[in-house]
Amino acid sequence: MNDEIENKLREKNTKPTSMRILVYDFLASQDVARSLSEIENHFYPADRITIYRTLKTFEEKGIVHSIQENSTSKYRLCSDDCNEDTHKDWHLHFYCRICKQTTCRTDINFQAPSQATLRIDEVRLFAKGICENCLDETMQ
Ligand SMILES: [Zn+2]
Ligand SMILES: [Zn+2]
Ligand SMILES: [Zn+2]
């Protein structure tokens, strides 16, 4: 398992330190985006600055992307397409008003027109509503 993460980090030109491996492993085990404070709480009492720096490095190296949600950022692992030059997480981010979770909706994508003469570096798609699980519950 750790070998696999080490390889993933090396593929993205990131030295696999033990903290980086732990943070990567935690994010890989989550199916929703996590905020810095949620990640800090999970690793308590690990040094918060190290965790913060780990996330910043991951973001620069195309390992995680952040989702801006009101005043907090949430983090989610990137696909293999992302690297230190560019992020390609051009999918919808969906916030559920009821369970307050943010998820990546990779089935809803922004496609740059193939004839485009401009260069897009970043796309932010953000929606709020009620997720499948919570909708199911309100129906019962
Ligand atoms: Zn990315
Ligand atoms: Zn929900
Ligand atoms: Zn995403």
Tab-separated table of N, CA and C and ligand atoms in Angstrom:
chain	number	residue	atom	x	y	z
A	1	MET	N	0.843	-1.208	0.000
A	1	MET	CA	0.000	0.000	0.000
A	1	MET	C	0.878	1.258	0.000
A	2	ASN	N	1.821	1.327	0.968
A	2	ASN	CA	2.707	2.483	1.008
A	2	ASN	C	3.557	2.616	-0.251
A	3	ASP	N	3.964	1.463	-0.802
A	3	ASP	CA	4.748	1.487	-2.032
A	3	ASP	C	3.968	2.148	-3.144
A	4	GLU	N	2.692	1.817	-3.184
A	4	GLU	CA	1.826	2.363	-4.214
A	4	GLU	C	1.748	3.888	-4.094
A	5	ILE	N	1.589	4.364	-2.848
A	5	ILE	CA	1.509	5.812	-2.617
A	5	ILE	C	2.856	6.461	-2.937
A	6	GLU	N	3.936	5.823	-2.522
A	6	GLU	CA	5.266	6.370	-2.837
A	6	GLU	C	5.443	6.562	-4.336
A	7	ASN	N	5.003	5.562	-5.097
A	7	ASN	CA	5.110	5.670	-6.552
A	7	ASN	C	4.270	6.806	-7.101
A	8	LYS	N	3.054	6.933	-6.582
A	8	LYS	CA	2.158	8.023	-7.012
A	8	LYS	C	2.821	9.369	-6.755
A	9	LEU	N	3.420	9.530	-5.576
A	9	LEU	CA	4.056	10.800	-5.238
A	9	LEU	C	5.261	11.049	-6.140
A	10	ARG	N	6.059	10.010	-6.366
A	10	ARG	CA	7.244	10.172	-7.223
A	10	ARG	C	6.842	10.529	-8.647
A	11	GLU	N	5.763	9.896	-9.138
A	11	GLU	CA	5.257	10.213	-10.489
A	11	GLU	C	4.961	11.701	-10.620
A	12	LYS	N	4.576	12.328	-9.509
A	12	LYS	CA	4.251	13.756	-9.539
A	12	LYS	C	5.394	14.590	-8.964
A	13	ASN	N	6.605	14.074	-9.058
A	13	ASN	CA	7.814	14.796	-8.624
A	13	ASN	C	7.763	15.276	-7.191
A	14	THR	N	7.224	14.454	-6.320
A	14	THR	CA	7.108	14.820	-4.916
A	14	THR	C	7.793	13.760	-4.066
A	15	LYS	N	8.688	14.203	-3.220
A	15	LYS	CA	9.427	13.279	-2.363
A	15	LYS	C	8.466	12.652	-1.347
A	16	PRO	N	8.414	11.323	-1.271
A	16	PRO	CA	7.461	10.692	-0.359
A	16	PRO	C	7.913	10.671	1.096
A	17	THR	N	7.651	11.749	1.820
A	17	THR	CA	7.952	11.763	3.260
A	17	THR	C	6.824	11.018	3.993
A	18	SER	N	7.074	10.678	5.257
A	18	SER	CA	6.056	9.881	5.957
A	18	SER	C	4.760	10.668	6.138
A	19	MET	N	4.847	11.968	6.409
A	19	MET	CA	3.626	12.771	6.559
A	19	MET	C	2.855	12.843	5.248
A	20	ARG	N	3.578	13.008	4.153
A	20	ARG	CA	2.900	13.071	2.846
A	20	ARG	C	2.178	11.773	2.545
A	21	ILE	N	2.811	10.662	2.883
A	21	ILE	CA	2.180	9.362	2.647
A	21	ILE	C	0.900	9.231	3.493
A	22	LEU	N	0.978	9.663	4.735
A	22	LEU	CA	-0.191	9.580	5.626
A	22	LEU	C	-1.357	10.435	5.121
A	23	VAL	N	-1.023	11.665	4.721
A	23	VAL	CA	-2.084	12.572	4.252
A	23	VAL	C	-2.693	12.039	2.961
A	24	TYR	N	-1.848	11.555	2.065
A	24	TYR	CA	-2.343	10.987	0.805
A	24	TYR	C	-3.270	9.808	1.092
A	25	ASP	N	-2.824	8.943	1.971
A	25	ASP	CA	-3.598	7.750	2.317
A	25	ASP	C	-4.960	8.136	2.900
A	26	PHE	N	-4.947	9.140	3.770
A	26	PHE	CA	-6.212	9.590	4.371
A	26	PHE	C	-7.158	10.126	3.287
A	27	LEU	N	-6.628	11.001	2.417
A	27	LEU	CA	-7.499	11.587	1.390
A	27	LEU	C	-8.013	10.521	0.419
A	28	ALA	N	-7.171	9.540	0.140
A	28	ALA	CA	-7.582	8.468	-0.776
A	28	ALA	C	-8.713	7.634	-0.172
A	29	SER	N	-8.792	7.592	1.148
A	29	SER	CA	-9.813	6.769	1.799
A	29	SER	C	-11.151	7.500	1.943
A	30	GLN	N	-11.185	8.779	1.604
A	30	GLN	CA	-12.394	9.581	1.771
A	30	GLN	C	-13.181	9.653	0.472
A	31	ASP	N	-14.513	9.648	0.579
A	31	ASP	CA	-15.229	9.853	-0.688
A	31	ASP	C	-15.861	11.238	-0.805
A	32	VAL	N	-15.541	12.097	0.157
A	32	VAL	CA	-15.954	13.500	0.028
A	32	VAL	C	-14.732	14.386	0.257
A	33	ALA	N	-14.828	15.657	-0.134
A	33	ALA	CA	-13.724	16.589	0.068
A	33	ALA	C	-13.599	16.912	1.559
A	34	ARG	N	-12.374	17.098	2.027
A	34	ARG	CA	-12.125	17.387	3.443
A	34	ARG	C	-11.453	18.735	3.613
A	35	SER	N	-11.843	19.444	4.668
A	35	SER	CA	-11.235	20.750	4.938
A	35	SER	C	-9.937	20.564	5.714
A	36	LEU	N	-9.149	21.635	5.760
A	36	LEU	CA	-7.895	21.601	6.508
A	36	LEU	C	-8.150	21.201	7.968
A	37	SER	N	-9.179	21.774	8.581
A	37	SER	CA	-9.391	21.455	10.004
A	37	SER	C	-9.829	20.000	10.195
A	38	GLU	N	-10.578	19.457	9.256
A	38	GLU	CA	-10.933	18.033	9.370
A	38	GLU	C	-9.681	17.157	9.259
A	39	ILE	N	-8.783	17.546	8.372
A	39	ILE	CA	-7.544	16.774	8.192
A	39	ILE	C	-6.669	16.916	9.442
A	40	GLU	N	-6.588	18.143	9.963
A	40	GLU	CA	-5.821	18.365	11.197
A	40	GLU	C	-6.385	17.537	12.351
A	41	ASN	N	-7.695	17.523	12.483
A	41	ASN	CA	-8.317	16.755	13.572
A	41	ASN	C	-8.013	15.269	13.440
A	42	HIS	N	-8.030	14.798	12.212
A	42	HIS	CA	-7.747	13.380	12.002
A	42	HIS	C	-6.332	13.028	12.469
A	43	PHE	N	-5.393	13.951	12.227
A	43	PHE	CA	-3.988	13.665	12.554
A	43	PHE	C	-3.551	14.240	13.897
A	44	TYR	N	-4.479	14.797	14.649
A	44	TYR	CA	-4.137	15.354	15.948
A	44	TYR	C	-3.383	14.316	16.779
A	45	PRO	N	-2.295	14.625	17.463
A	45	PRO	CA	-1.672	15.948	17.637
A	45	PRO	C	-0.501	16.230	16.683
A	46	ALA	N	-0.536	15.773	15.477
A	46	ALA	CA	0.558	16.067	14.530
A	46	ALA	C	0.646	17.577	14.281
A	47	ASP	N	1.797	18.030	13.911
A	47	ASP	CA	2.051	19.457	13.707
A	47	ASP	C	1.167	20.012	12.590
A	48	ARG	N	0.376	21.030	12.930
A	48	ARG	CA	-0.587	21.585	11.971
A	48	ARG	C	0.093	22.262	10.785
A	49	ILE	N	1.232	22.889	11.067
A	49	ILE	CA	1.927	23.589	9.975
A	49	ILE	C	2.429	22.593	8.941
A	50	THR	N	2.896	21.448	9.424
A	50	THR	CA	3.362	20.412	8.494
A	50	THR	C	2.204	19.934	7.613
A	51	ILE	N	1.046	19.767	8.218
A	51	ILE	CA	-0.120	19.317	7.449
A	51	ILE	C	-0.499	20.366	6.407
A	52	TYR	N	-0.523	21.618	6.828
A	52	TYR	CA	-0.850	22.719	5.918
A	52	TYR	C	0.137	22.760	4.747
A	53	ARG	N	1.427	22.653	5.068
A	53	ARG	CA	2.449	22.679	4.014
A	53	ARG	C	2.323	21.487	3.079
A	54	THR	N	1.978	20.337	3.649
A	54	THR	CA	1.796	19.138	2.834
A	54	THR	C	0.696	19.381	1.797
A	55	LEU	N	-0.411	19.979	2.228
A	55	LEU	CA	-1.518	20.237	1.302
A	55	LEU	C	-1.133	21.255	0.237
A	56	LYS	N	-0.391	22.286	0.642
A	56	LYS	CA	0.068	23.295	-0.325
A	56	LYS	C	0.969	22.651	-1.372
A	57	THR	N	1.897	21.798	-0.917
A	57	THR	CA	2.789	21.105	-1.851
A	57	THR	C	1.966	20.225	-2.787
A	58	PHE	N	1.036	19.479	-2.222
A	58	PHE	CA	0.188	18.595	-3.037
A	58	PHE	C	-0.562	19.390	-4.107
A	59	GLU	N	-1.011	20.581	-3.722
A	59	GLU	CA	-1.776	21.385	-4.672
A	59	GLU	C	-0.872	21.870	-5.810
A	60	GLU	N	0.347	22.284	-5.448
A	60	GLU	CA	1.303	22.750	-6.464
A	60	GLU	C	1.726	21.632	-7.407
A	61	LYS	N	1.773	20.410	-6.883
A	61	LYS	CA	2.282	19.288	-7.673
A	61	LYS	C	1.194	18.537	-8.433
A	62	GLY	N	-0.037	19.015	-8.339
A	62	GLY	CA	-1.122	18.343	-9.048
A	62	GLY	C	-1.563	17.044	-8.384
A	63	ILE	N	-1.431	16.993	-7.050
A	63	ILE	CA	-1.843	15.792	-6.314
A	63	ILE	C	-3.228	15.989	-5.694
A	64	VAL	N	-3.486	17.183	-5.176
A	64	VAL	CA	-4.841	17.504	-4.716
A	64	VAL	C	-5.315	18.794	-5.391
A	65	HIS	N	-6.635	18.934	-5.479
A	65	HIS	CA	-7.191	20.222	-5.882
A	65	HIS	C	-8.060	20.725	-4.740
A	66	SER	N	-8.132	22.049	-4.627
A	66	SER	CA	-8.941	22.609	-3.555
A	66	SER	C	-10.239	23.128	-4.125
A	67	ILE	N	-11.238	23.081	-3.309
A	67	ILE	CA	-12.566	23.533	-3.684
A	67	ILE	C	-12.927	24.643	-2.715
A	68	GLN	N	-13.211	25.808	-3.261
A	68	GLN	CA	-13.518	26.957	-2.424
A	68	GLN	C	-14.980	26.891	-2.021
A	69	GLU	N	-15.213	26.859	-0.726
A	69	GLU	CA	-16.590	26.711	-0.263
A	69	GLU	C	-16.823	27.770	0.782
A	70	ASN	N	-17.521	28.828	0.423
A	70	ASN	CA	-17.651	30.004	1.281
A	70	ASN	C	-16.248	30.434	1.691
A	71	SER	N	-15.924	30.409	3.003
A	71	SER	CA	-14.600	30.898	3.377
A	71	SER	C	-13.603	29.769	3.614
A	72	THR	N	-14.011	28.511	3.462
A	72	THR	CA	-13.065	27.413	3.675
A	72	THR	C	-12.698	26.739	2.353
A	73	SER	N	-11.530	26.113	2.361
A	73	SER	CA	-11.116	25.303	1.218
A	73	SER	C	-11.241	23.848	1.623
A	74	LYS	N	-11.698	23.040	0.689
A	74	LYS	CA	-11.718	21.601	0.924
A	74	LYS	C	-10.826	20.945	-0.113
A	75	TYR	N	-10.291	19.792	0.256
A	75	TYR	CA	-9.291	19.144	-0.598
A	75	TYR	C	-9.735	17.751	-1.014
A	76	ARG	N	-9.353	17.437	-2.260
A	76	ARG	CA	-9.713	16.147	-2.808
A	76	ARG	C	-8.567	15.724	-3.722
A	77	LEU	N	-8.271	14.432	-3.780
A	77	LEU	CA	-7.186	13.977	-4.658
A	77	LEU	C	-7.526	14.266	-6.119
A	78	CYS	N	-6.481	14.523	-6.896
A	78	CYS	CA	-6.628	14.781	-8.329
A	78	CYS	C	-6.613	13.466	-9.115
A	79	SER	N	-6.978	13.573	-10.370
A	79	SER	CA	-6.810	12.427	-11.264
A	79	SER	C	-5.349	12.400	-11.728
A	80	ASP	N	-4.975	11.360	-12.440
A	80	ASP	CA	-3.597	11.251	-12.927
A	80	ASP	C	-3.244	12.333	-13.950
A	81	ASP	N	-4.273	12.977	-14.540
A	81	ASP	CA	-4.025	14.008	-15.563
A	81	ASP	C	-3.384	15.272	-15.002
A	82	CYS	N	-3.516	15.498	-13.718
A	82	CYS	CA	-2.987	16.735	-13.139
A	82	CYS	C	-1.491	16.586	-12.893
A	83	ASN	N	-0.784	17.678	-13.037
A	83	ASN	CA	0.641	17.680	-12.724
A	83	ASN	C	1.054	19.073	-12.257
A	84	GLU	N	2.361	19.284	-12.098
A	84	GLU	CA	2.776	20.566	-11.523
A	84	GLU	C	2.558	21.750	-12.474
A	85	ASP	N	2.322	21.485	-13.740
A	85	ASP	CA	2.051	22.586	-14.663
A	85	ASP	C	0.584	22.960	-14.702
A	86	THR	N	-0.257	21.962	-14.620
A	86	THR	CA	-1.669	22.273	-14.780
A	86	THR	C	-2.583	21.290	-14.056
A	87	HIS	N	-3.693	21.821	-13.570
A	87	HIS	CA	-4.754	20.972	-13.021
A	87	HIS	C	-5.823	20.795	-14.085
A	88	LYS	N	-6.407	19.630	-14.113
A	88	LYS	CA	-7.456	19.366	-15.095
A	88	LYS	C	-8.750	18.922	-14.422
A	89	ASP	N	-8.966	19.429	-13.219
A	89	ASP	CA	-10.168	19.005	-12.488
A	89	ASP	C	-11.332	19.907	-12.869
A	90	TRP	N	-11.707	19.818	-14.137
A	90	TRP	CA	-12.734	20.712	-14.644
A	90	TRP	C	-14.107	20.054	-14.551
A	91	HIS	N	-14.398	19.575	-13.347
A	91	HIS	CA	-15.690	18.938	-13.145
A	91	HIS	C	-16.480	19.706	-12.092
A	92	LEU	N	-17.727	19.365	-11.998
A	92	LEU	CA	-18.591	20.041	-11.041
A	92	LEU	C	-18.273	19.621	-9.608
A	93	HIS	N	-18.274	20.614	-8.717
A	93	HIS	CA	-18.202	20.330	-7.292
A	93	HIS	C	-19.559	20.622	-6.690
A	94	PHE	N	-20.053	19.664	-5.966
A	94	PHE	CA	-21.432	19.738	-5.496
A	94	PHE	C	-21.487	19.752	-3.975
A	95	TYR	N	-22.137	20.771	-3.443
A	95	TYR	CA	-22.283	20.895	-1.985
A	95	TYR	C	-23.720	20.563	-1.601
A	96	CYS	N	-23.879	19.624	-0.686
A	96	CYS	CA	-25.225	19.255	-0.230
A	96	CYS	C	-25.581	20.072	0.997
A	97	ARG	N	-26.711	20.774	0.909
A	97	ARG	CA	-27.159	21.630	2.017
A	97	ARG	C	-27.507	20.830	3.259
A	98	ILE	N	-27.857	19.566	3.095
A	98	ILE	CA	-28.339	18.788	4.246
A	98	ILE	C	-27.173	18.081	4.961
A	99	CYS	N	-26.398	17.269	4.248
A	99	CYS	CA	-25.292	16.579	4.934
A	99	CYS	C	-24.014	17.416	4.941
A	100	LYS	N	-24.033	18.566	4.238
A	100	LYS	CA	-22.924	19.519	4.234
A	100	LYS	C	-21.615	18.923	3.714
A	101	GLN	N	-21.726	17.962	2.830
A	101	GLN	CA	-20.539	17.358	2.227
A	101	GLN	C	-20.362	17.902	0.808
A	102	THR	N	-19.100	18.004	0.415
A	102	THR	CA	-18.779	18.437	-0.946
A	102	THR	C	-18.167	17.269	-1.702
A	103	THR	N	-18.677	17.003	-2.873
A	103	THR	CA	-18.168	15.874	-3.658
A	103	THR	C	-17.763	16.321	-5.057
A	104	CYS	N	-16.863	15.549	-5.662
A	104	CYS	CA	-16.460	15.766	-7.048
A	104	CYS	C	-17.447	15.025	-7.937
A	105	ARG	N	-18.000	15.704	-8.909
A	105	ARG	CA	-18.922	15.057	-9.850
A	105	ARG	C	-18.239	14.985	-11.203
A	106	THR	N	-17.417	13.955	-11.340
A	106	THR	CA	-16.593	13.893	-12.556
A	106	THR	C	-17.438	13.589	-13.799
A	107	ASP	N	-18.706	13.199	-13.603
A	107	ASP	CA	-19.582	12.970	-14.760
A	107	ASP	C	-20.087	14.284	-15.351
A	108	ILE	N	-19.938	15.392	-14.600
A	108	ILE	CA	-20.354	16.690	-15.146
A	108	ILE	C	-19.099	17.534	-15.343
A	109	ASN	N	-18.696	17.649	-16.607
A	109	ASN	CA	-17.408	18.237	-16.960
A	109	ASN	C	-17.548	19.479	-17.799
A	110	PHE	N	-16.589	20.344	-17.671
A	110	PHE	CA	-16.491	21.467	-18.591
A	110	PHE	C	-15.523	21.070	-19.703
A	111	GLN	N	-15.948	21.172	-20.926
A	111	GLN	CA	-15.078	20.852	-22.059
A	111	GLN	C	-14.679	22.146	-22.753
A	112	ALA	N	-13.396	22.395	-22.853
A	112	ALA	CA	-12.953	23.564	-23.605
A	112	ALA	C	-13.217	23.293	-25.086
A	113	PRO	N	-13.745	24.291	-25.815
A	113	PRO	CA	-13.980	24.075	-27.242
A	113	PRO	C	-12.660	23.750	-27.941
A	114	SER	N	-12.655	22.775	-28.831
A	114	SER	CA	-11.389	22.320	-29.414
A	114	SER	C	-10.748	23.407	-30.285
A	115	GLN	N	-11.553	24.365	-30.776
A	115	GLN	CA	-11.018	25.418	-31.634
A	115	GLN	C	-10.505	26.608	-30.826
A	116	ALA	N	-10.523	26.484	-29.509
A	116	ALA	CA	-10.224	27.663	-28.688
A	116	ALA	C	-8.838	28.223	-28.980
A	117	THR	N	-8.759	29.519	-29.097
A	117	THR	CA	-7.464	30.165	-29.298
A	117	THR	C	-6.988	30.797	-27.999
A	118	LEU	N	-7.793	30.653	-26.973
A	118	LEU	CA	-7.358	31.172	-25.679
A	118	LEU	C	-6.841	30.013	-24.848
A	119	ARG	N	-6.250	30.330	-23.722
A	119	ARG	CA	-5.724	29.278	-22.855
A	119	ARG	C	-6.438	29.328	-21.513
A	120	ILE	N	-7.064	28.229	-21.139
A	120	ILE	CA	-7.758	28.176	-19.849
A	120	ILE	C	-6.854	27.479	-18.837
A	121	ASP	N	-6.588	28.146	-17.726
A	121	ASP	CA	-5.735	27.549	-16.696
A	121	ASP	C	-6.531	26.943	-15.564
A	122	GLU	N	-7.719	27.429	-15.357
A	122	GLU	CA	-8.477	27.003	-14.201
A	122	GLU	C	-9.956	27.151	-14.481
A	123	VAL	N	-10.734	26.162	-14.079
A	123	VAL	CA	-12.187	26.239	-14.216
A	123	VAL	C	-12.778	25.903	-12.862
A	124	ARG	N	-13.709	26.698	-12.413
A	124	ARG	CA	-14.373	26.393	-11.139
A	124	ARG	C	-15.863	26.244	-11.360
A	125	LEU	N	-16.340	25.042	-11.136
A	125	LEU	CA	-17.767	24.780	-11.262
A	125	LEU	C	-18.261	24.355	-9.890
A	126	PHE	N	-19.227	25.079	-9.373
A	126	PHE	CA	-19.674	24.791	-8.014
A	126	PHE	C	-21.198	24.868	-7.970
A	127	ALA	N	-21.809	23.856	-7.426
A	127	ALA	CA	-23.261	23.839	-7.314
A	127	ALA	C	-23.671	23.461	-5.908
A	128	LYS	N	-24.838	23.955	-5.500
A	128	LYS	CA	-25.395	23.596	-4.196
A	128	LYS	C	-26.738	22.953	-4.407
A	129	GLY	N	-27.061	22.015	-3.551
A	129	GLY	CA	-28.370	21.383	-3.669
A	129	GLY	C	-28.504	20.298	-2.636
A	130	ILE	N	-29.206	19.237	-3.002
A	130	ILE	CA	-29.411	18.105	-2.102
A	130	ILE	C	-28.914	16.854	-2.816
A	131	CYS	N	-28.029	16.114	-2.151
A	131	CYS	CA	-27.415	14.950	-2.792
A	131	CYS	C	-28.399	13.770	-2.851
A	132	GLU	N	-28.051	12.746	-3.604
A	132	GLU	CA	-28.899	11.556	-3.788
A	132	GLU	C	-29.335	10.966	-2.448
A	133	ASN	N	-28.349	10.773	-1.538
A	133	ASN	CA	-28.634	10.133	-0.249
A	133	ASN	C	-29.660	10.919	0.549
A	134	CYS	N	-29.450	12.239	0.614
A	134	CYS	CA	-30.342	13.050	1.419
A	134	CYS	C	-31.712	13.165	0.743
A	135	LEU	N	-31.750	13.186	-0.580
A	135	LEU	CA	-33.030	13.225	-1.297
A	135	LEU	C	-33.835	11.963	-0.987
A	136	ASP	N	-33.149	10.818	-1.019
A	136	ASP	CA	-33.795	9.547	-0.693
A	136	ASP	C	-34.462	9.611	0.665
A	137	GLU	N	-33.720	10.193	1.623
A	137	GLU	CA	-34.251	10.240	2.983
A	137	GLU	C	-35.444	11.154	3.110
A	138	THR	N	-35.428	12.261	2.371
A	138	THR	CA	-36.569	13.179	2.467
A	138	THR	C	-37.821	12.580	1.810
A	139	MET	N	-37.634	11.650	0.897
A	139	MET	CA	-38.758	10.999	0.219
A	139	MET	C	-39.477	9.999	1.116
A	140	GLN	N	-38.727	9.463	2.106
A	140	GLN	CA	-39.320	8.365	2.893
A	140	GLN	C	-40.388	8.841	3.875
B	1	ZN	ZN	-5.837	18.538	-10.067
B	2	ZN	ZN	-26.488	15.091	1.353
B	3	ZN	ZN	-12.970	17.724	-7.800
